[in-house]
Amino acid sequence: MRIVDIREAAIPLKSKLANSSFDFSEMTTSVVAVITDVIRDGKPVCGFAFNSTGRYAVGAQMRERFIPRIMKAAPDTLLNANGTNLDPDKILAVMLRREKIGGDAERSIGIGTIDVAVWDAVAKIENKPLHAVLAERFSGGKIPSSVFCYVGGGWYWPGQTIKDLQDEMRRHLDAGYAMVKMKVGGLPLDEDVRRLEAVMQVVGFGDRLAVDANGKFQRDEAIAYARALAPFKLRWFEEPCHPLDYALFAELASIYAPPLATGENLYSTQDVENLVRFGGFRAGRDIIQVDPPQAYGIGQYARTLDALSKYGWERASMFPHGGNQMSLSIAAGFGLGGAESYPGVFGDFGGFADDARIENGAITLSDRPGIGFEGQANLYKIMRELAGL
Ligand code: MG
């Protein structure tokens, strides 16, 4: 058994959306195919992944460093002890050879995306859904049939009215979701509060609504928003400031009682550990949102969860960023608090399997082997063509 090829293609997201800090008009993502020599139904088993959304394609690093290291390794050294499947930990270690410690974001996205594609192949070779494989290895075998899922929405777009925003949130609730998130920080505070009040009329309770400032605020504005938002008792206030400004996070945690959230822009276990050591993040209250394909992948995510558990953090406080089937599988397999969803945005890269159902705020899981991209027709077309299937 061996990997015969690893391919990458940069695909544009074609999104007109914007948050408080940037728009997505030039955004691309790396789609990766890990092609094995295992044959099922006459075709090679291939693992797929993409580097989520919000960071650009990273094909250069993959082609110059990570893919050649894997392809040069003796195939037997990348297998599990019985030689019956690929070993993702061994493949991760090979990708990290000759990499200097620190500077994680320069490589964590490329490595993490290849890692998740390897896990997709591993689960397909086991002929099980990835969430089942992860549950067996990392969650005591507890395999859920659905996962709590909220909508990351409420974007800013040109010409948008308050009624448009309310209609969007109504659509999400009508679709079966029980919690939504909206952007803040793209307008002056008083106008953002008016948007928030309008959405509160639709959702009814603060614990059904989160807000996301995408790291926009300096200290004064972050504190002003925290004071204005506190009475709404929101589910969480996400990325009020720069993701590495742990002193400001700690200050906000001291004046803002409802939950804070961050993590989608932390790329190493050490960064996340620093957040809880120095950022004032409160176990049992605040939310951590690491995006595993952007942060060295699934094996490293397991190590991040272990590191957090030493500080009293439970998996219910973890909501992986991403809004795609990779985060959904990871949320299910590790027994996390829930997953994010981006229905109807990010083109072929948002959303879940075409036959997934949302009921009472939870999304059903498929029993397709692997991550299940095969059930997402438009996205799978891109992946299939990349792999030459
Ligand atoms: Mg966010």
mmCIF file of C-alpha atoms and ligand atoms in Angstrom:
data_model
loop_
_atom_site.group_PDB
_atom_site.id
_atom_site.type_symbol
_atom_site.label_atom_id
_atom_site.label_comp_id
_atom_site.label_asym_id
_atom_site.label_seq_id
_atom_site.Cartn_x
_atom_site.Cartn_y
_atom_site.Cartn_z
ATOM 1 C CA MET A 1 0.000 0.000 0.000
ATOM 2 C CA ARG A 2 1.281 3.454 -0.869
ATOM 3 C CA ILE A 3 0.420 6.995 -1.887
ATOM 4 C CA VAL A 4 0.936 7.245 -5.655
ATOM 5 C CA ASP A 5 0.368 10.996 -6.061
ATOM 6 C CA ILE A 6 -0.697 14.131 -4.181
ATOM 7 C CA ARG A 7 -2.211 16.939 -6.252
ATOM 8 C CA GLU A 8 -3.221 20.497 -5.412
ATOM 9 C CA ALA A 9 -5.275 23.070 -7.310
ATOM 10 C CA ALA A 10 -6.086 26.652 -6.289
ATOM 11 C CA ILE A 11 -9.783 27.327 -6.813
ATOM 12 C CA PRO A 12 -11.431 30.783 -6.466
ATOM 13 C CA LEU A 13 -14.296 31.047 -3.952
ATOM 14 C CA LYS A 14 -16.160 33.594 -6.120
ATOM 15 C CA SER A 15 -17.775 35.295 -3.106
ATOM 16 C CA LYS A 16 -19.045 38.888 -2.929
ATOM 17 C CA LEU A 17 -19.330 38.869 0.869
ATOM 18 C CA ALA A 18 -17.481 41.044 3.357
ATOM 19 C CA ASN A 19 -16.980 41.088 7.104
ATOM 20 C CA SER A 20 -15.802 44.034 9.211
ATOM 21 C CA SER A 21 -12.200 43.678 8.039
ATOM 22 C CA PHE A 22 -11.998 42.365 4.444
ATOM 23 C CA ASP A 23 -13.969 41.089 1.461
ATOM 24 C CA PHE A 24 -13.654 37.687 -0.220
ATOM 25 C CA SER A 25 -13.431 38.858 -3.858
ATOM 26 C CA GLU A 26 -9.883 37.490 -4.450
ATOM 27 C CA MET A 27 -10.154 34.530 -2.047
ATOM 28 C CA THR A 28 -8.916 31.125 -3.199
ATOM 29 C CA THR A 29 -8.565 27.746 -1.512
ATOM 30 C CA SER A 30 -6.252 24.785 -2.105
ATOM 31 C CA VAL A 31 -8.076 21.594 -2.984
ATOM 32 C CA VAL A 32 -5.918 18.533 -2.318
ATOM 33 C CA ALA A 33 -6.209 14.952 -3.573
ATOM 34 C CA VAL A 34 -4.153 12.148 -1.973
ATOM 35 C CA ILE A 35 -4.266 9.265 -4.452
ATOM 36 C CA THR A 36 -3.507 5.756 -3.160
ATOM 37 C CA ASP A 37 -2.901 2.430 -4.896
ATOM 38 C CA VAL A 38 -5.833 0.850 -3.014
ATOM 39 C CA ILE A 39 -8.531 -0.029 -5.550
ATOM 40 C CA ARG A 40 -12.253 -0.017 -4.649
ATOM 41 C CA ASP A 41 -14.966 -0.560 -7.238
ATOM 42 C CA GLY A 42 -12.318 -0.356 -9.955
ATOM 43 C CA LYS A 43 -11.025 3.071 -8.883
ATOM 44 C CA PRO A 44 -8.162 4.208 -6.646
ATOM 45 C CA VAL A 45 -9.113 5.309 -3.139
ATOM 46 C CA CYS A 46 -8.459 9.070 -2.920
ATOM 47 C CA GLY A 47 -8.543 11.339 0.102
ATOM 48 C CA PHE A 48 -9.689 14.926 -0.361
ATOM 49 C CA ALA A 49 -9.615 18.182 1.594
ATOM 50 C CA PHE A 50 -9.460 21.931 1.102
ATOM 51 C CA ASN A 51 -8.029 24.617 3.334
ATOM 52 C CA SER A 52 -11.391 25.851 4.575
ATOM 53 C CA THR A 53 -12.230 29.488 3.797
ATOM 54 C CA GLY A 54 -10.695 32.788 4.822
ATOM 55 C CA ARG A 55 -7.068 32.011 3.948
ATOM 56 C CA TYR A 56 -5.660 31.804 0.441
ATOM 57 C CA ALA A 57 -4.455 28.739 -1.463
ATOM 58 C CA VAL A 58 -1.053 27.477 -0.318
ATOM 59 C CA GLY A 59 0.042 25.303 -3.244
ATOM 60 C CA ALA A 60 3.595 26.672 -3.417
ATOM 61 C CA GLN A 61 4.614 25.318 -0.002
ATOM 62 C CA MET A 62 2.857 22.015 -0.694
ATOM 63 C CA ARG A 63 4.607 21.477 -4.023
ATOM 64 C CA GLU A 64 8.043 22.657 -2.930
ATOM 65 C CA ARG A 65 8.240 20.973 0.487
ATOM 66 C CA PHE A 66 5.419 18.865 1.927
ATOM 67 C CA ILE A 67 4.380 16.753 -1.068
ATOM 68 C CA PRO A 68 7.974 15.874 -2.140
ATOM 69 C CA ARG A 69 8.845 14.840 1.445
ATOM 70 C CA ILE A 70 5.926 12.394 1.518
ATOM 71 C CA MET A 71 6.616 11.053 -1.968
ATOM 72 C CA LYS A 72 10.336 10.555 -1.232
ATOM 73 C CA ALA A 73 9.692 8.587 2.001
ATOM 74 C CA ALA A 74 9.829 4.798 1.759
ATOM 75 C CA PRO A 75 6.124 3.790 1.444
ATOM 76 C CA ASP A 76 6.341 1.250 4.289
ATOM 77 C CA THR A 77 7.449 3.981 6.715
ATOM 78 C CA LEU A 78 4.111 5.786 6.237
ATOM 79 C CA LEU A 79 1.926 2.815 7.206
ATOM 80 C CA ASN A 80 0.419 1.686 10.506
ATOM 81 C CA ALA A 81 2.007 -1.162 12.479
ATOM 82 C CA ASN A 82 0.075 -3.875 10.612
ATOM 83 C CA GLY A 83 0.683 -2.324 7.209
ATOM 84 C CA THR A 84 -3.086 -2.203 6.635
ATOM 85 C CA ASN A 85 -3.535 1.558 6.298
ATOM 86 C CA LEU A 86 -1.725 4.880 6.095
ATOM 87 C CA ASP A 87 -0.553 6.315 9.428
ATOM 88 C CA PRO A 88 -1.431 10.048 9.547
ATOM 89 C CA ASP A 89 0.982 10.711 12.459
ATOM 90 C CA LYS A 90 3.922 9.296 10.507
ATOM 91 C CA ILE A 91 2.948 11.333 7.426
ATOM 92 C CA LEU A 92 2.673 14.507 9.539
ATOM 93 C CA ALA A 93 6.150 13.866 10.987
ATOM 94 C CA VAL A 94 7.581 13.492 7.467
ATOM 95 C CA MET A 95 5.983 16.794 6.354
ATOM 96 C CA LEU A 96 7.560 18.539 9.351
ATOM 97 C CA ARG A 97 11.128 17.386 8.615
ATOM 98 C CA ARG A 98 13.614 20.258 8.396
ATOM 99 C CA GLU A 99 10.973 22.799 9.519
ATOM 100 C CA LYS A 100 12.158 25.314 12.100
ATOM 101 C CA ILE A 101 10.033 25.655 15.245
ATOM 102 C CA GLY A 102 7.546 28.570 15.345
ATOM 103 C CA GLY A 103 6.212 30.616 12.409
ATOM 104 C CA ASP A 104 3.343 28.161 12.262
ATOM 105 C CA ALA A 105 0.889 29.861 9.899
ATOM 106 C CA GLU A 106 3.443 29.784 7.079
ATOM 107 C CA ARG A 107 3.072 25.990 6.892
ATOM 108 C CA SER A 108 0.217 24.878 9.178
ATOM 109 C CA ILE A 109 -2.430 25.422 6.478
ATOM 110 C CA GLY A 110 -0.657 23.465 3.752
ATOM 111 C CA ILE A 111 0.316 20.658 6.106
ATOM 112 C CA GLY A 112 -3.125 20.584 7.763
ATOM 113 C CA THR A 113 -4.955 20.358 4.456
ATOM 114 C CA ILE A 114 -2.808 17.440 3.261
ATOM 115 C CA ASP A 115 -3.264 15.812 6.695
ATOM 116 C CA VAL A 116 -7.066 16.007 6.489
ATOM 117 C CA ALA A 117 -6.985 14.544 2.965
ATOM 118 C CA VAL A 118 -4.843 11.673 4.349
ATOM 119 C CA TRP A 119 -7.460 11.074 7.081
ATOM 120 C CA ASP A 120 -10.183 11.007 4.413
ATOM 121 C CA ALA A 121 -8.210 8.268 2.638
ATOM 122 C CA VAL A 122 -7.620 6.391 5.915
ATOM 123 C CA ALA A 123 -11.369 6.334 6.675
ATOM 124 C CA LYS A 124 -12.194 5.246 3.117
ATOM 125 C CA ILE A 125 -9.656 2.409 3.343
ATOM 126 C CA GLU A 126 -11.359 1.374 6.636
ATOM 127 C CA ASN A 127 -14.678 1.771 4.761
ATOM 128 C CA LYS A 128 -16.110 3.948 7.549
ATOM 129 C CA PRO A 129 -17.207 7.575 7.854
ATOM 130 C CA LEU A 130 -14.354 9.735 9.139
ATOM 131 C CA HIS A 131 -16.408 10.754 12.189
ATOM 132 C CA ALA A 132 -16.685 7.069 13.157
ATOM 133 C CA VAL A 133 -12.932 6.512 12.767
ATOM 134 C CA LEU A 134 -12.211 9.600 14.887
ATOM 135 C CA ALA A 135 -14.769 8.578 17.528
ATOM 136 C CA GLU A 136 -13.087 5.171 17.841
ATOM 137 C CA ARG A 137 -9.602 6.643 18.167
ATOM 138 C CA PHE A 138 -10.276 9.812 20.145
ATOM 139 C CA SER A 139 -13.719 9.746 21.763
ATOM 140 C CA GLY A 140 -14.228 6.351 23.366
ATOM 141 C CA GLY A 141 -16.193 5.045 20.377
ATOM 142 C CA LYS A 142 -19.149 7.385 20.920
ATOM 143 C CA ILE A 143 -20.535 7.894 17.417
ATOM 144 C CA PRO A 144 -23.303 10.523 17.253
ATOM 145 C CA SER A 145 -25.995 10.532 14.558
ATOM 146 C CA SER A 146 -26.213 14.327 14.394
ATOM 147 C CA VAL A 147 -24.241 17.416 15.464
ATOM 148 C CA PHE A 148 -25.433 20.788 16.777
ATOM 149 C CA CYS A 149 -24.847 23.281 14.013
ATOM 150 C CA TYR A 150 -25.301 27.061 13.825
ATOM 151 C CA VAL A 151 -25.231 29.405 10.840
ATOM 152 C CA GLY A 152 -22.343 31.806 10.372
ATOM 153 C CA GLY A 153 -24.243 34.533 8.503
ATOM 154 C CA GLY A 154 -25.295 38.149 8.861
ATOM 155 C CA TRP A 155 -22.610 39.374 6.473
ATOM 156 C CA TYR A 156 -22.339 42.902 5.137
ATOM 157 C CA TRP A 157 -23.106 43.316 1.469
ATOM 158 C CA PRO A 158 -23.714 46.359 -0.720
ATOM 159 C CA GLY A 159 -27.258 47.795 -0.576
ATOM 160 C CA GLN A 160 -28.291 45.486 2.292
ATOM 161 C CA THR A 161 -31.243 46.712 4.387
ATOM 162 C CA ILE A 162 -32.150 45.757 7.950
ATOM 163 C CA LYS A 163 -35.115 43.868 6.542
ATOM 164 C CA ASP A 164 -32.774 41.872 4.267
ATOM 165 C CA LEU A 165 -30.809 40.877 7.339
ATOM 166 C CA GLN A 166 -33.956 39.865 9.234
ATOM 167 C CA ASP A 167 -35.180 37.876 6.226
ATOM 168 C CA GLU A 168 -31.843 36.045 6.058
ATOM 169 C CA MET A 169 -32.061 35.074 9.735
ATOM 170 C CA ARG A 170 -35.689 33.985 9.338
ATOM 171 C CA ARG A 171 -34.629 31.732 6.449
ATOM 172 C CA HIS A 172 -32.005 30.056 8.636
ATOM 173 C CA LEU A 173 -34.509 29.414 11.444
ATOM 174 C CA ASP A 174 -37.113 28.171 8.955
ATOM 175 C CA ALA A 175 -34.467 25.789 7.555
ATOM 176 C CA GLY A 176 -34.208 24.158 11.000
ATOM 177 C CA TYR A 177 -31.258 25.960 12.594
ATOM 178 C CA ALA A 178 -31.667 27.079 16.216
ATOM 179 C CA MET A 179 -28.726 29.489 16.450
ATOM 180 C CA VAL A 180 -27.268 32.119 14.117
ATOM 181 C CA LYS A 181 -24.238 34.389 14.056
ATOM 182 C CA MET A 182 -23.932 37.844 12.540
ATOM 183 C CA LYS A 183 -21.042 40.150 11.735
ATOM 184 C CA VAL A 184 -20.336 43.295 13.768
ATOM 185 C CA GLY A 185 -17.741 46.018 13.378
ATOM 186 C CA GLY A 186 -18.452 46.871 9.742
ATOM 187 C CA LEU A 187 -20.570 49.900 10.667
ATOM 188 C CA PRO A 188 -20.439 52.470 13.486
ATOM 189 C CA LEU A 189 -21.449 51.016 16.885
ATOM 190 C CA ASP A 190 -24.911 52.612 16.998
ATOM 191 C CA GLU A 191 -25.788 51.248 13.545
ATOM 192 C CA ASP A 192 -24.444 47.792 14.457
ATOM 193 C CA VAL A 193 -26.607 47.840 17.607
ATOM 194 C CA ARG A 194 -29.656 48.646 15.446
ATOM 195 C CA ARG A 195 -28.808 45.643 13.227
ATOM 196 C CA LEU A 196 -28.417 43.503 16.337
ATOM 197 C CA GLU A 197 -31.756 44.616 17.808
ATOM 198 C CA ALA A 198 -33.456 43.820 14.499
ATOM 199 C CA VAL A 199 -31.979 40.308 14.469
ATOM 200 C CA MET A 200 -32.909 39.835 18.153
ATOM 201 C CA GLN A 201 -36.542 40.452 17.143
ATOM 202 C CA VAL A 202 -36.247 37.455 14.806
ATOM 203 C CA VAL A 203 -34.288 35.032 17.010
ATOM 204 C CA GLY A 204 -36.008 35.948 20.282
ATOM 205 C CA PHE A 205 -33.237 35.144 22.784
ATOM 206 C CA GLY A 206 -29.616 36.253 23.104
ATOM 207 C CA ASP A 207 -28.429 32.680 23.578
ATOM 208 C CA ARG A 208 -29.557 31.920 20.017
ATOM 209 C CA LEU A 209 -27.340 34.658 18.568
ATOM 210 C CA ALA A 210 -23.563 35.170 18.404
ATOM 211 C CA VAL A 211 -21.653 38.104 16.893
ATOM 212 C CA ASP A 212 -18.282 38.096 15.101
ATOM 213 C CA ALA A 213 -16.023 41.177 14.799
ATOM 214 C CA ASN A 214 -13.303 39.334 12.812
ATOM 215 C CA GLY A 215 -10.486 40.796 14.889
ATOM 216 C CA LYS A 216 -11.308 44.362 13.922
ATOM 217 C CA PHE A 217 -11.173 46.397 17.118
ATOM 218 C CA GLN A 218 -8.409 48.256 18.895
ATOM 219 C CA ARG A 219 -8.720 48.478 22.680
ATOM 220 C CA ASP A 220 -11.148 51.422 23.040
ATOM 221 C CA GLU A 221 -13.555 50.151 20.422
ATOM 222 C CA ALA A 222 -13.397 46.573 21.721
ATOM 223 C CA ILE A 223 -14.340 47.790 25.202
ATOM 224 C CA ALA A 224 -17.115 50.028 23.828
ATOM 225 C CA TYR A 225 -18.588 47.087 21.906
ATOM 226 C CA ALA A 226 -18.259 44.791 24.930
ATOM 227 C CA ARG A 227 -20.200 47.298 27.067
ATOM 228 C CA ALA A 228 -22.887 47.750 24.380
ATOM 229 C CA LEU A 229 -23.250 44.012 23.719
ATOM 230 C CA ALA A 230 -23.281 42.771 27.328
ATOM 231 C CA PRO A 231 -27.008 43.481 27.991
ATOM 232 C CA PHE A 232 -27.993 41.228 25.052
ATOM 233 C CA LYS A 233 -26.466 38.169 26.841
ATOM 234 C CA LEU A 234 -25.363 36.756 23.493
ATOM 235 C CA ARG A 235 -24.255 33.148 22.953
ATOM 236 C CA TRP A 236 -20.781 34.567 22.269
ATOM 237 C CA PHE A 237 -18.775 37.621 21.133
ATOM 238 C CA GLU A 238 -16.242 36.345 18.597
ATOM 239 C CA GLU A 239 -12.835 37.817 17.732
ATOM 240 C CA PRO A 240 -13.264 41.273 19.243
ATOM 241 C CA CYS A 241 -9.556 42.057 18.716
ATOM 242 C CA HIS A 242 -6.371 40.762 17.116
ATOM 243 C CA PRO A 243 -6.235 36.994 17.730
ATOM 244 C CA LEU A 244 -2.851 37.253 19.488
ATOM 245 C CA ASP A 245 -3.673 40.242 21.753
ATOM 246 C CA TYR A 246 -3.995 38.080 24.852
ATOM 247 C CA ALA A 247 -3.707 41.057 27.213
ATOM 248 C CA LEU A 248 -6.748 42.697 25.641
ATOM 249 C CA PHE A 249 -8.668 39.394 25.671
ATOM 250 C CA ALA A 250 -7.918 39.119 29.390
ATOM 251 C CA GLU A 251 -9.111 42.681 29.959
ATOM 252 C CA LEU A 252 -12.319 42.021 28.021
ATOM 253 C CA ALA A 253 -12.915 38.815 29.985
ATOM 254 C CA SER A 254 -12.713 40.875 33.171
ATOM 255 C CA ILE A 255 -15.475 43.294 32.082
ATOM 256 C CA TYR A 256 -17.652 41.188 29.757
ATOM 257 C CA ALA A 257 -19.573 38.440 31.540
ATOM 258 C CA PRO A 258 -21.139 36.515 28.609
ATOM 259 C CA PRO A 259 -18.972 34.133 26.567
ATOM 260 C CA LEU A 260 -16.112 35.320 24.350
ATOM 261 C CA ALA A 261 -14.871 33.255 21.404
ATOM 262 C CA THR A 262 -11.758 33.012 19.238
ATOM 263 C CA GLY A 263 -9.374 30.455 17.753
ATOM 264 C CA GLU A 264 -9.915 30.363 13.974
ATOM 265 C CA ASN A 265 -6.697 32.385 13.578
ATOM 266 C CA LEU A 266 -4.569 30.335 15.977
ATOM 267 C CA TYR A 267 -2.388 27.819 14.149
ATOM 268 C CA SER A 268 -0.520 25.840 16.773
ATOM 269 C CA THR A 269 -1.245 23.989 19.995
ATOM 270 C CA GLN A 270 1.084 26.439 21.743
ATOM 271 C CA ASP A 271 -0.936 29.456 20.512
ATOM 272 C CA VAL A 272 -4.145 27.930 21.875
ATOM 273 C CA GLU A 273 -2.505 26.999 25.164
ATOM 274 C CA ASN A 274 -1.275 30.601 25.462
ATOM 275 C CA LEU A 275 -4.828 31.857 24.915
ATOM 276 C CA VAL A 276 -6.078 30.013 27.989
ATOM 277 C CA ARG A 277 -2.950 30.723 30.055
ATOM 278 C CA PHE A 278 -2.654 34.433 29.313
ATOM 279 C CA GLY A 279 -5.844 35.531 27.500
ATOM 280 C CA GLY A 280 -8.154 35.268 30.486
ATOM 281 C CA PHE A 281 -10.255 32.689 28.641
ATOM 282 C CA ARG A 282 -12.704 31.076 31.051
ATOM 283 C CA ALA A 283 -13.145 27.285 30.984
ATOM 284 C CA GLY A 284 -16.808 26.307 30.979
ATOM 285 C CA ARG A 285 -17.872 29.678 29.574
ATOM 286 C CA ASP A 286 -15.799 30.835 26.585
ATOM 287 C CA ILE A 287 -15.568 29.139 23.190
ATOM 288 C CA ILE A 288 -12.499 28.030 21.173
ATOM 289 C CA GLN A 289 -12.797 27.747 17.395
ATOM 290 C CA VAL A 290 -9.622 26.240 15.948
ATOM 291 C CA ASP A 291 -9.922 25.304 12.247
ATOM 292 C CA PRO A 292 -8.111 21.928 12.076
ATOM 293 C CA PRO A 293 -7.256 21.881 8.319
ATOM 294 C CA GLN A 294 -5.548 25.266 8.836
ATOM 295 C CA ALA A 295 -3.760 24.244 12.049
ATOM 296 C CA TYR A 296 -1.691 21.141 11.126
ATOM 297 C CA GLY A 297 -4.728 18.879 10.792
ATOM 298 C CA ILE A 298 -6.551 16.269 12.836
ATOM 299 C CA GLY A 299 -3.755 14.581 14.805
ATOM 300 C CA GLN A 300 -2.494 17.953 15.990
ATOM 301 C CA TYR A 301 -6.072 18.950 16.873
ATOM 302 C CA ALA A 302 -6.244 15.911 19.167
ATOM 303 C CA ARG A 303 -3.063 17.140 20.864
ATOM 304 C CA THR A 304 -4.561 20.638 21.224
ATOM 305 C CA LEU A 305 -7.621 19.136 22.953
ATOM 306 C CA ASP A 306 -5.326 17.194 25.294
ATOM 307 C CA ALA A 307 -3.372 20.366 26.113
ATOM 308 C CA LEU A 308 -6.605 22.258 26.839
ATOM 309 C CA SER A 309 -7.968 19.501 29.052
ATOM 310 C CA LYS A 310 -5.075 20.138 31.475
ATOM 311 C CA TYR A 311 -6.589 23.578 32.094
ATOM 312 C CA GLY A 312 -10.100 22.233 32.671
ATOM 313 C CA TRP A 313 -11.396 22.792 29.154
ATOM 314 C CA GLU A 314 -14.054 20.367 27.959
ATOM 315 C CA ARG A 315 -14.886 19.438 24.395
ATOM 316 C CA ALA A 316 -18.341 21.044 24.667
ATOM 317 C CA SER A 317 -16.554 24.423 24.516
ATOM 318 C CA MET A 318 -14.991 23.638 21.114
ATOM 319 C CA PHE A 319 -16.732 24.773 17.914
ATOM 320 C CA PRO A 320 -14.323 24.263 14.990
ATOM 321 C CA HIS A 321 -14.333 27.017 12.382
ATOM 322 C CA GLY A 322 -14.964 26.093 8.770
ATOM 323 C CA GLY A 323 -18.621 25.529 7.932
ATOM 324 C CA ASN A 324 -17.823 22.464 5.847
ATOM 325 C CA GLN A 325 -17.914 18.678 6.036
ATOM 326 C CA MET A 326 -14.373 18.489 7.441
ATOM 327 C CA SER A 327 -15.281 20.484 10.574
ATOM 328 C CA LEU A 328 -18.563 18.610 10.810
ATOM 329 C CA SER A 329 -16.778 15.227 10.829
ATOM 330 C CA ILE A 330 -14.280 16.519 13.384
ATOM 331 C CA ALA A 331 -17.014 17.971 15.641
ATOM 332 C CA ALA A 332 -18.868 14.649 15.475
ATOM 333 C CA GLY A 333 -15.825 12.411 15.847
ATOM 334 C CA PHE A 334 -14.334 14.263 18.817
ATOM 335 C CA GLY A 335 -17.715 14.953 20.479
ATOM 336 C CA LEU A 336 -17.330 18.753 20.338
ATOM 337 C CA GLY A 337 -19.916 21.427 21.171
ATOM 338 C CA GLY A 338 -20.977 21.840 17.565
ATOM 339 C CA ALA A 339 -20.090 23.009 14.082
ATOM 340 C CA GLU A 340 -20.590 26.063 11.947
ATOM 341 C CA SER A 341 -22.553 26.212 8.693
ATOM 342 C CA TYR A 342 -22.376 28.646 5.759
ATOM 343 C CA PRO A 343 -25.455 27.742 3.720
ATOM 344 C CA GLY A 344 -25.537 29.386 0.305
ATOM 345 C CA VAL A 345 -22.251 31.277 0.648
ATOM 346 C CA PHE A 346 -18.698 30.415 -0.473
ATOM 347 C CA GLY A 347 -20.043 28.766 -3.632
ATOM 348 C CA ASP A 348 -19.145 25.099 -3.916
ATOM 349 C CA PHE A 349 -17.110 25.191 -0.678
ATOM 350 C CA GLY A 350 -19.877 26.111 1.792
ATOM 351 C CA GLY A 351 -22.362 23.686 3.249
ATOM 352 C CA PHE A 352 -22.649 19.956 3.699
ATOM 353 C CA ALA A 353 -23.847 16.879 1.841
ATOM 354 C CA ASP A 354 -26.704 17.561 -0.555
ATOM 355 C CA ASP A 355 -28.899 15.116 1.381
ATOM 356 C CA ALA A 356 -28.022 16.402 4.897
ATOM 357 C CA ARG A 357 -31.010 17.461 6.986
ATOM 358 C CA ILE A 358 -31.179 20.085 9.711
ATOM 359 C CA GLU A 359 -33.575 19.267 12.512
ATOM 360 C CA ASN A 360 -33.932 21.125 15.821
ATOM 361 C CA GLY A 361 -30.645 22.887 15.251
ATOM 362 C CA ALA A 362 -28.661 19.704 14.558
ATOM 363 C CA ILE A 363 -27.403 18.337 11.253
ATOM 364 C CA THR A 364 -27.596 14.665 10.333
ATOM 365 C CA LEU A 365 -24.410 12.758 9.494
ATOM 366 C CA SER A 366 -24.030 10.534 6.469
ATOM 367 C CA ASP A 367 -22.622 7.002 6.500
ATOM 368 C CA ARG A 368 -20.513 7.596 3.374
ATOM 369 C CA PRO A 369 -16.934 6.419 3.897
ATOM 370 C CA GLY A 370 -14.481 9.225 4.664
ATOM 371 C CA ILE A 371 -15.451 12.870 5.065
ATOM 372 C CA GLY A 372 -18.317 12.398 2.628
ATOM 373 C CA PHE A 373 -17.464 14.914 -0.103
ATOM 374 C CA GLU A 374 -18.907 12.384 -2.552
ATOM 375 C CA GLY A 375 -22.340 13.505 -1.317
ATOM 376 C CA GLN A 376 -21.718 17.146 -2.205
ATOM 377 C CA ALA A 377 -22.081 17.084 -6.002
ATOM 378 C CA ASN A 378 -20.602 20.440 -7.057
ATOM 379 C CA LEU A 379 -17.613 20.254 -4.747
ATOM 380 C CA TYR A 380 -16.961 16.613 -5.526
ATOM 381 C CA LYS A 381 -16.862 17.423 -9.247
ATOM 382 C CA ILE A 382 -13.838 19.688 -8.580
ATOM 383 C CA MET A 383 -12.166 17.001 -6.465
ATOM 384 C CA ARG A 384 -12.892 14.164 -8.882
ATOM 385 C CA GLU A 385 -11.396 16.121 -11.783
ATOM 386 C CA LEU A 386 -8.287 16.959 -9.743
ATOM 387 C CA ALA A 387 -7.764 13.260 -8.979
ATOM 388 C CA GLY A 388 -8.567 12.196 -12.557
ATOM 389 C CA LEU A 389 -11.348 9.853 -11.407
HETATM 390 MG MG MG B 1 -15.187 34.112 12.790
#
